[in-house]
Short mmCIF file of C-alpha atoms and ligand atoms in Angstrom, two decimals:
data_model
loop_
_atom_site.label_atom_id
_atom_site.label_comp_id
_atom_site.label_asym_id
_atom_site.label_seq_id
_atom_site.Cartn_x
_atom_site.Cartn_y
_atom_site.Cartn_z
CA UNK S 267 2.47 -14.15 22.14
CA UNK S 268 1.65 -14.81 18.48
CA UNK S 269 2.40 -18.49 17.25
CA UNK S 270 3.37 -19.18 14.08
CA UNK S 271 0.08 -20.87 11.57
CA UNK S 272 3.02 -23.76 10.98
CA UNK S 273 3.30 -24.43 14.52
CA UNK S 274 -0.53 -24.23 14.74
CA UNK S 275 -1.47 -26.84 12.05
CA UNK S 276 1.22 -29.08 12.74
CA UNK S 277 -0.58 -29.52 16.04
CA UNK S 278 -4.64 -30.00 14.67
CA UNK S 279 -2.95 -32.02 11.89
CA UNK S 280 -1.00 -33.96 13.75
CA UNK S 281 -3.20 -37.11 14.38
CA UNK S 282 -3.33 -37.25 10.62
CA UNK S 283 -0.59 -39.70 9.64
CA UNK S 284 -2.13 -41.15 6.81
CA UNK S 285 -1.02 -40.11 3.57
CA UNK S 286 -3.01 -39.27 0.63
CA UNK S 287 -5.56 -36.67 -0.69
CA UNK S 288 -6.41 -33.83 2.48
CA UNK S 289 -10.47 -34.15 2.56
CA UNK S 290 -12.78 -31.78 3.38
CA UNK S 291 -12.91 -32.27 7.22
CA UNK S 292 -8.89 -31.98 7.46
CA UNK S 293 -9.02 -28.73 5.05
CA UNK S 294 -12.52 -27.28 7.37
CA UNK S 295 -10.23 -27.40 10.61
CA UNK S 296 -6.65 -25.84 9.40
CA UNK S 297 -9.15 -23.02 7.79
CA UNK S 298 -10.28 -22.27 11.29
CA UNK S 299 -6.90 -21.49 12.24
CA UNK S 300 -5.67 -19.56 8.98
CA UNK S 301 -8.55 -17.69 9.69
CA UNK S 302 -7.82 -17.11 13.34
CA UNK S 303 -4.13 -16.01 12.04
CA UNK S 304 -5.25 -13.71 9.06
CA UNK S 305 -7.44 -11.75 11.74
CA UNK S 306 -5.15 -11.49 14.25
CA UNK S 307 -2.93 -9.87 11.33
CA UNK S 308 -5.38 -7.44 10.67
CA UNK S 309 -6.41 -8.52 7.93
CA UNK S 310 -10.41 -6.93 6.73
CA UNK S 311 -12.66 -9.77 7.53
CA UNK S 312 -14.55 -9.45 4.42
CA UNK S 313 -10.73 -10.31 2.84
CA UNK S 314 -10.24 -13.33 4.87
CA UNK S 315 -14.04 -14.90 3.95
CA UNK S 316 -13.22 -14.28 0.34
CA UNK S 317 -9.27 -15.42 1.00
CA UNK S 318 -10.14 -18.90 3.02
CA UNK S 319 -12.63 -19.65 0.37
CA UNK S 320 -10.11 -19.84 -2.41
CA UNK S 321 -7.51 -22.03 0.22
CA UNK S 322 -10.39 -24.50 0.10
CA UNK S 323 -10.92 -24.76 -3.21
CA UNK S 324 -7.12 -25.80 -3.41
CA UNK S 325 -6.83 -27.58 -0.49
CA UNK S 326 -9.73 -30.24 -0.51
CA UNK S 327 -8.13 -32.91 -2.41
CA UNK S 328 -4.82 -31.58 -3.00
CA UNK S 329 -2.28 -34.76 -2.19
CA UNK S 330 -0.06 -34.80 0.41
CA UNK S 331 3.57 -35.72 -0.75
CA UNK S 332 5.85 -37.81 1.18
CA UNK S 333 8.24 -34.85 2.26
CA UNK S 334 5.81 -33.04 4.14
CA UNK S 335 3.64 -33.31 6.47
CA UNK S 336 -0.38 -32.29 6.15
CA UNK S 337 0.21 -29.23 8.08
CA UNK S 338 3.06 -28.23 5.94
CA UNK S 339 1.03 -29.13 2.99
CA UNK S 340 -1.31 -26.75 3.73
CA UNK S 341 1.17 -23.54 5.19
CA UNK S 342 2.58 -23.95 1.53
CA UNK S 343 -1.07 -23.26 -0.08
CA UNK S 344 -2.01 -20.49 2.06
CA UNK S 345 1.96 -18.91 1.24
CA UNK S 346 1.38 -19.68 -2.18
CA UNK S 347 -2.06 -18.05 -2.23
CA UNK S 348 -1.13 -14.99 -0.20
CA UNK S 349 1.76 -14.56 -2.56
CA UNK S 350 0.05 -14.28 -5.61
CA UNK S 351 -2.62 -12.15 -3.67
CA UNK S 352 -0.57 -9.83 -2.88
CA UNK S 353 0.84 -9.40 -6.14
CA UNK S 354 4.50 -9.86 -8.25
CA UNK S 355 4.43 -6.90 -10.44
CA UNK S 356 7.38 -5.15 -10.10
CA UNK S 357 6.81 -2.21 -7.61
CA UNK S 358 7.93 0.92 -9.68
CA UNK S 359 6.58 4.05 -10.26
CA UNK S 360 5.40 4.42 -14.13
CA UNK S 361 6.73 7.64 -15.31
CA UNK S 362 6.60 6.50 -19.24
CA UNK S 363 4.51 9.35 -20.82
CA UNK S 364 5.16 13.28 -21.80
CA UNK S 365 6.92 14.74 -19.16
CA UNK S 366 6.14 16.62 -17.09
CA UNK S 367 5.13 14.01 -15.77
CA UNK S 368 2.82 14.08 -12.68
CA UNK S 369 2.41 12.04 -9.73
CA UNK S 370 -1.03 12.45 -7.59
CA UNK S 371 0.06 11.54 -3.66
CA UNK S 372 -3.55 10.91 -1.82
CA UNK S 373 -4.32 9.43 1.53
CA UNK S 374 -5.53 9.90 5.29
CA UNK S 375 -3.81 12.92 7.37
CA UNK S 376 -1.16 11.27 8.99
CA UNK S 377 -0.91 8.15 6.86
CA UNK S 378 2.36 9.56 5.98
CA UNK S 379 1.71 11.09 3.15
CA UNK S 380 4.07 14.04 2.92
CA UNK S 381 7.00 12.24 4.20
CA UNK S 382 6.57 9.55 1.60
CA UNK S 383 5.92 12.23 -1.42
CA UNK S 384 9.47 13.57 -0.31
CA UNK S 385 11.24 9.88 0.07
CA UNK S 386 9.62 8.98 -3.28
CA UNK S 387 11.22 12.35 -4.82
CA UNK S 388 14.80 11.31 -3.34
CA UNK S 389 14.07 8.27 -4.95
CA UNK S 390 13.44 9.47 -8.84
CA UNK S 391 16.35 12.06 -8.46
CA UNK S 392 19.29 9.77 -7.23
CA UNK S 393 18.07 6.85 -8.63
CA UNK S 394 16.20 7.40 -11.71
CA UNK S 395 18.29 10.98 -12.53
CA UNK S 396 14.59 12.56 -13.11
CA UNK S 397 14.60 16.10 -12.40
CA UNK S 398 11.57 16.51 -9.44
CA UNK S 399 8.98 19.36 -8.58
CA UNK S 400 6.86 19.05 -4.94
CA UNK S 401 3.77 21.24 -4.93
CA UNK S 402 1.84 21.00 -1.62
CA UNK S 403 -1.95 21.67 -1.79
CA UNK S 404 -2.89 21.61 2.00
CA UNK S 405 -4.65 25.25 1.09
CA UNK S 406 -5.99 24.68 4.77
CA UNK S 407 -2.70 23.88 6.91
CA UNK S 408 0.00 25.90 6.21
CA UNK S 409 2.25 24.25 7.96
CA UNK S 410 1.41 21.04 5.96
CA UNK S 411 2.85 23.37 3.44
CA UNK S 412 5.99 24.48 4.64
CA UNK S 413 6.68 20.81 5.86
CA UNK S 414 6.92 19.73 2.34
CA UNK S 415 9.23 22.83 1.55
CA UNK S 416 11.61 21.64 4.33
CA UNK S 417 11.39 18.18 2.80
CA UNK S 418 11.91 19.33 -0.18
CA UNK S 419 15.38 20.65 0.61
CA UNK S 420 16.82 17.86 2.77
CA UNK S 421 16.31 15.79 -0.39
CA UNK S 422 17.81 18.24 -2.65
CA UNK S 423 14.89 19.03 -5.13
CA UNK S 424 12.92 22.04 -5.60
CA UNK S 425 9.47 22.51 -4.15
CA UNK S 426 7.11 25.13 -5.52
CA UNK S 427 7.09 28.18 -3.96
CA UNK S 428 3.96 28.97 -1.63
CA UNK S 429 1.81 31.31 -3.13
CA UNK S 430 -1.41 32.45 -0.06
CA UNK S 431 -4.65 32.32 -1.32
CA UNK S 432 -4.70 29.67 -4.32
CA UNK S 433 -6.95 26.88 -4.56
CA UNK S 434 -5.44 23.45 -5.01
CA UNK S 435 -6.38 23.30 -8.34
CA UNK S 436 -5.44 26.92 -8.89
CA UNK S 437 -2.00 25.43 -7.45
CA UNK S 438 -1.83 22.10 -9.29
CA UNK S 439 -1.73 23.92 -12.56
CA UNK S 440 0.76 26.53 -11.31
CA UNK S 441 2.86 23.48 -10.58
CA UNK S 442 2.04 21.92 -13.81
CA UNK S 443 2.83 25.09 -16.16
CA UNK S 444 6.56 25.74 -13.61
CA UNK S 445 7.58 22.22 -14.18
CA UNK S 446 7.19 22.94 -18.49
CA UNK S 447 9.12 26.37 -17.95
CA UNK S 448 11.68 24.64 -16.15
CA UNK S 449 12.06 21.08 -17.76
CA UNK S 450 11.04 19.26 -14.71
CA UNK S 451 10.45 15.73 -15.76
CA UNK S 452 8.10 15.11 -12.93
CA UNK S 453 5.74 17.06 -10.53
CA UNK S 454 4.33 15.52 -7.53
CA UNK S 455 1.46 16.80 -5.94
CA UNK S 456 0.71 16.31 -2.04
CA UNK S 457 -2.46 16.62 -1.79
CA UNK S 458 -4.61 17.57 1.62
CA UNK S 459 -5.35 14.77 3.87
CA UNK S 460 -8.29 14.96 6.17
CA UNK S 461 -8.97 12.86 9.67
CA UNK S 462 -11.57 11.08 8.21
CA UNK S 463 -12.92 10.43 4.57
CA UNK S 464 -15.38 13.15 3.43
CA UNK S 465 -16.93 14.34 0.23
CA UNK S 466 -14.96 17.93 0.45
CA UNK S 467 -11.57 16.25 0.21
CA UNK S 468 -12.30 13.71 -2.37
CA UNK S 469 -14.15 16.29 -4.53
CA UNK S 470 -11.08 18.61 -4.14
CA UNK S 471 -8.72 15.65 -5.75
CA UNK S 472 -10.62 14.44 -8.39
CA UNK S 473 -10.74 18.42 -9.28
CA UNK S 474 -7.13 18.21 -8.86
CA UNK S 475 -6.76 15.05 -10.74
CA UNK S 476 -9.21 16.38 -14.17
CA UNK S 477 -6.77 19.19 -14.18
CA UNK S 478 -3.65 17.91 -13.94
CA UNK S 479 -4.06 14.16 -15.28
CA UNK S 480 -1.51 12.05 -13.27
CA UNK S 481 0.28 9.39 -14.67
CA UNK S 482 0.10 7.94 -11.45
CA UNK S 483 -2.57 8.14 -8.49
CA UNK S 484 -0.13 6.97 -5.37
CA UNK S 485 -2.67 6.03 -2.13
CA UNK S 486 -0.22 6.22 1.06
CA UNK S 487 -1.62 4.40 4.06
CA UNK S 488 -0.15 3.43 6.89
CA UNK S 489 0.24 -0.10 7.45
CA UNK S 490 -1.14 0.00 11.16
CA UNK S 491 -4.61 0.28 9.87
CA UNK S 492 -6.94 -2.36 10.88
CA UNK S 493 -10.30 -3.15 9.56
CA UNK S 494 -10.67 0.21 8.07
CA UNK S 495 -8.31 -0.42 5.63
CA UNK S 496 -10.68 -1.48 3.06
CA UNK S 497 -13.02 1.63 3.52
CA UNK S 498 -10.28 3.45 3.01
CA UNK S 499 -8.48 1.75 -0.24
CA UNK S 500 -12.06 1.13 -2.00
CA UNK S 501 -12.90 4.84 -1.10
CA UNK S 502 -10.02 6.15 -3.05
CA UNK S 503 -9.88 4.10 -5.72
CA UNK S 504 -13.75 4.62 -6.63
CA UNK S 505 -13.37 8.44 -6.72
CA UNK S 506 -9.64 8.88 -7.98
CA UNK S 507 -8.39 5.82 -9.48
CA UNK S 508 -5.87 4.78 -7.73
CA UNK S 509 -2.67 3.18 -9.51
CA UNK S 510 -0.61 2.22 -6.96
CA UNK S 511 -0.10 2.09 -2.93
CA UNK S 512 2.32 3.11 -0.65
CA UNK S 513 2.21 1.42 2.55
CA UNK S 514 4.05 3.25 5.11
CA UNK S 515 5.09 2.22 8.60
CA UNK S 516 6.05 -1.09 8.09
CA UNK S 517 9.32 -0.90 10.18
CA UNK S 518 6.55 -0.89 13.31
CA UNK S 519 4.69 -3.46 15.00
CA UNK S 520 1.78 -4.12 12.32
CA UNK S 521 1.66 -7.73 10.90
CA UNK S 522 1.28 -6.63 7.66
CA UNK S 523 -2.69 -7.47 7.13
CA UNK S 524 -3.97 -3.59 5.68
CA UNK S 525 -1.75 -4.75 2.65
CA UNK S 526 -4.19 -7.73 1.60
CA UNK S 527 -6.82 -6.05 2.30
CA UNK S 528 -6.12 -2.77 0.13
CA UNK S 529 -4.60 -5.49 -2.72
CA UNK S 530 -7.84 -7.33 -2.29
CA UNK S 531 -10.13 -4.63 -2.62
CA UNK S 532 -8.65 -2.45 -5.09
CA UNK S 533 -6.58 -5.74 -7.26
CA UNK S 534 -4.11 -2.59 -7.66
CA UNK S 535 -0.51 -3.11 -6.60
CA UNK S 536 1.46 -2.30 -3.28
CA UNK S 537 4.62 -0.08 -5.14
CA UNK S 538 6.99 0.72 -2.33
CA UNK S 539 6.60 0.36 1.75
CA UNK S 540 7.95 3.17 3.99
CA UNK S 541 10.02 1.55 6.63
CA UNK S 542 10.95 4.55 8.98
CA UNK S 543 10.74 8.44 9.74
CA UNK S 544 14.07 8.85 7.20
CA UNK S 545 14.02 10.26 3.98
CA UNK S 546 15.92 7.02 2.87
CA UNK S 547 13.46 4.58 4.58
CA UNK S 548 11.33 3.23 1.34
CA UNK S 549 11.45 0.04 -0.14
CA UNK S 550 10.32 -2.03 -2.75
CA UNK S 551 7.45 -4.17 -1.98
CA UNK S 552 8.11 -7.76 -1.83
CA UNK S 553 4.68 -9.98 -1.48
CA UNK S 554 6.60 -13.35 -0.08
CA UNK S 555 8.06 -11.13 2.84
CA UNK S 556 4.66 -9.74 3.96
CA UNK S 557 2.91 -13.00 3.55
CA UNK S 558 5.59 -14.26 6.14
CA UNK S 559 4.88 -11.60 8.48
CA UNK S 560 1.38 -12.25 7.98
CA UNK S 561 1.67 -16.30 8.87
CA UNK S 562 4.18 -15.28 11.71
P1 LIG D 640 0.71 13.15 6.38
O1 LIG D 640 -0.18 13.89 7.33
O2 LIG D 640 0.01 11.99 5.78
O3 LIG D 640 1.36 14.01 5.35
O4 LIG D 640 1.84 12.49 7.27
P2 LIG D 640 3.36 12.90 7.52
O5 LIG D 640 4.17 12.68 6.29
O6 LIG D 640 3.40 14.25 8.13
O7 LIG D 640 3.80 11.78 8.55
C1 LIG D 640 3.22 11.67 9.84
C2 LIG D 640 4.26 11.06 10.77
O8 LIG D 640 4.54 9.73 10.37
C3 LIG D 640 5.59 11.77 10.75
O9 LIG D 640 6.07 11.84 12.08
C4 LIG D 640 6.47 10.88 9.89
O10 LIG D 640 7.83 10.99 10.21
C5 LIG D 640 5.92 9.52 10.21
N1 LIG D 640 6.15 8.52 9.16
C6 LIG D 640 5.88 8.61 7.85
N2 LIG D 640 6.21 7.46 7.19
C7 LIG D 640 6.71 6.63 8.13
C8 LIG D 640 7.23 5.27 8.11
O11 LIG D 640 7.29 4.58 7.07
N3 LIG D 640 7.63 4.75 9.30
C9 LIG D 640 7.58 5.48 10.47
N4 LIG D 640 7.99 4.88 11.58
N5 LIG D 640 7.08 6.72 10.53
C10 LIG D 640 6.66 7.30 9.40
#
């Protein structure tokens, strides 16, 4: 059972009743514990060297006010610190250029990428009153293809119609030249997710992306993922640029650690979380609610 990093430093900081500046030996042994609390989050370890570091620089010295206690002292620099690690830009899609405008979805098969491409589309049509166009460019699973379609009509926006033998790209631009015939104001494009990273699918989206030149590059990963989160986030961002991530899953039983980590590695912001299988399950991103799921 996971205890809370308050209830942890209250107990190593307990013996320290004196008031006054926290010193380096105080600081050294709640560390141990943040530490012990970011990794049993999930958070990358590389994150949590880099993460720690920074606590210390603010903690060491820092004086402890009257109203708290040591412990406390030091929950509200590590909250403070995740907070504005995570990030406080506001978590919206940026759809200010030429429309059509499009949107680039990339990420892992089964991060829930296709699911979140259709939630996101709800989201711009009954929200935003932008008129939306899905394109699917899973060339290799068809059904990844018609999945999208269905999605596309229990939202109540049109999907582009599947066309056998087209390249993504091929695909992309089909999508591109339908949404200026039919004022679309946006196009999103799902692109094919693959088990594991590799060269053919990244080479395939940055194709993608040169023809089609997204206003926004949307990673979706799923917020279960461990250490390989980082691999993941830095290997999209260094090929495709990503703008923005999508974490997905967060209604389930992860602590919330793959979103430092991806934040960390990539500095680019967490947009929207998906919080269930529903078309209606997305959410804003708010940092001071993860970084309490990550302190427990
Ligand atoms: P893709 O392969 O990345 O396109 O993934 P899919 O969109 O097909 O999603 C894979 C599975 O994850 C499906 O069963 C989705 O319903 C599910 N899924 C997607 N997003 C979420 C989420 O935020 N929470 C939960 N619980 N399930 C999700």
């Amino acid at each position: 059972m996971f205890e809370g990093l308050s209830d942890r430093l209250s107990g190593i900081l307990s013996g320290l009743t004196r008031r006054g500046a926290l010193t380096e030996a105080d600081v050294t042994a709640a560390l141990r514990e943040v530490r012990r609390a970011l990794l049993e989050a999930d958070v990358a370890l590389e994150v949590v060297r880099g993460f720690t570091e920074k606590v210390r620089e603010k903690a060491v010295g820092a004086v402890v006010v009257k109203s708290v206690t040591p412990g406390q002292m030091v929950v509200k620099i590590v909250n403070d610190e995740l907070v504005a690690m995570l990030g406080s830009e506001a978590g919206l899609i940026d759809l200010n250029a030429p429309a059509p405008v499009a949107i680039l979805m990339v990420g892992l098969q089964g991060s829930g990428k296709t699911t979140t491409t259709a939630k996101i589309a709800r989201r711009l049509t009954n929200r935003d009153k932008r008129k939306v166009l899905l394109a699917s460019l899973d060339t290799r699973r068809p059904a990844a293809m018609e999945q999208l379609a269905i999605l596309a009509k229990q939202v109540g926006v049109d999907s582009l119609p599947i066309v056998e033998g087209q390249s993504a790209v091929q695909i992309a631009r089909r999508a591109m030249d339908a949404a200026r015939l039919g004022g679309f104001d946006v196009v999103m494009l799902d692109t094919a997710g693959r088990i594991t990273l590799d060269e053919a699918l990244m080479a395939e989206a940055a194709e993608v992306k040169a023809a089609t030149k997204p206003h926004e590059v949307l990673l979706v990963a799923d917020a279960l993922t461990g250490q390989d989160a980082v691999v993941t986030a830095r290997a999209f961002d260094e090929r495709l640029g990503v703008t923005g991530i999508v974490l997905t899953r967060m209604d389930g039983d992860s602590r919330g650690g793959a979103a430092l980590s991806m934040r960390a590695v990539t500095g680019k912001p967490i947009k929207l979380v998906g919080t269930g299988e529903k078309v209606d399950a997305l959410e804003e991103f708010h940092p001071s609610r993860v970084a309490n799921r990550i302190l427990g």
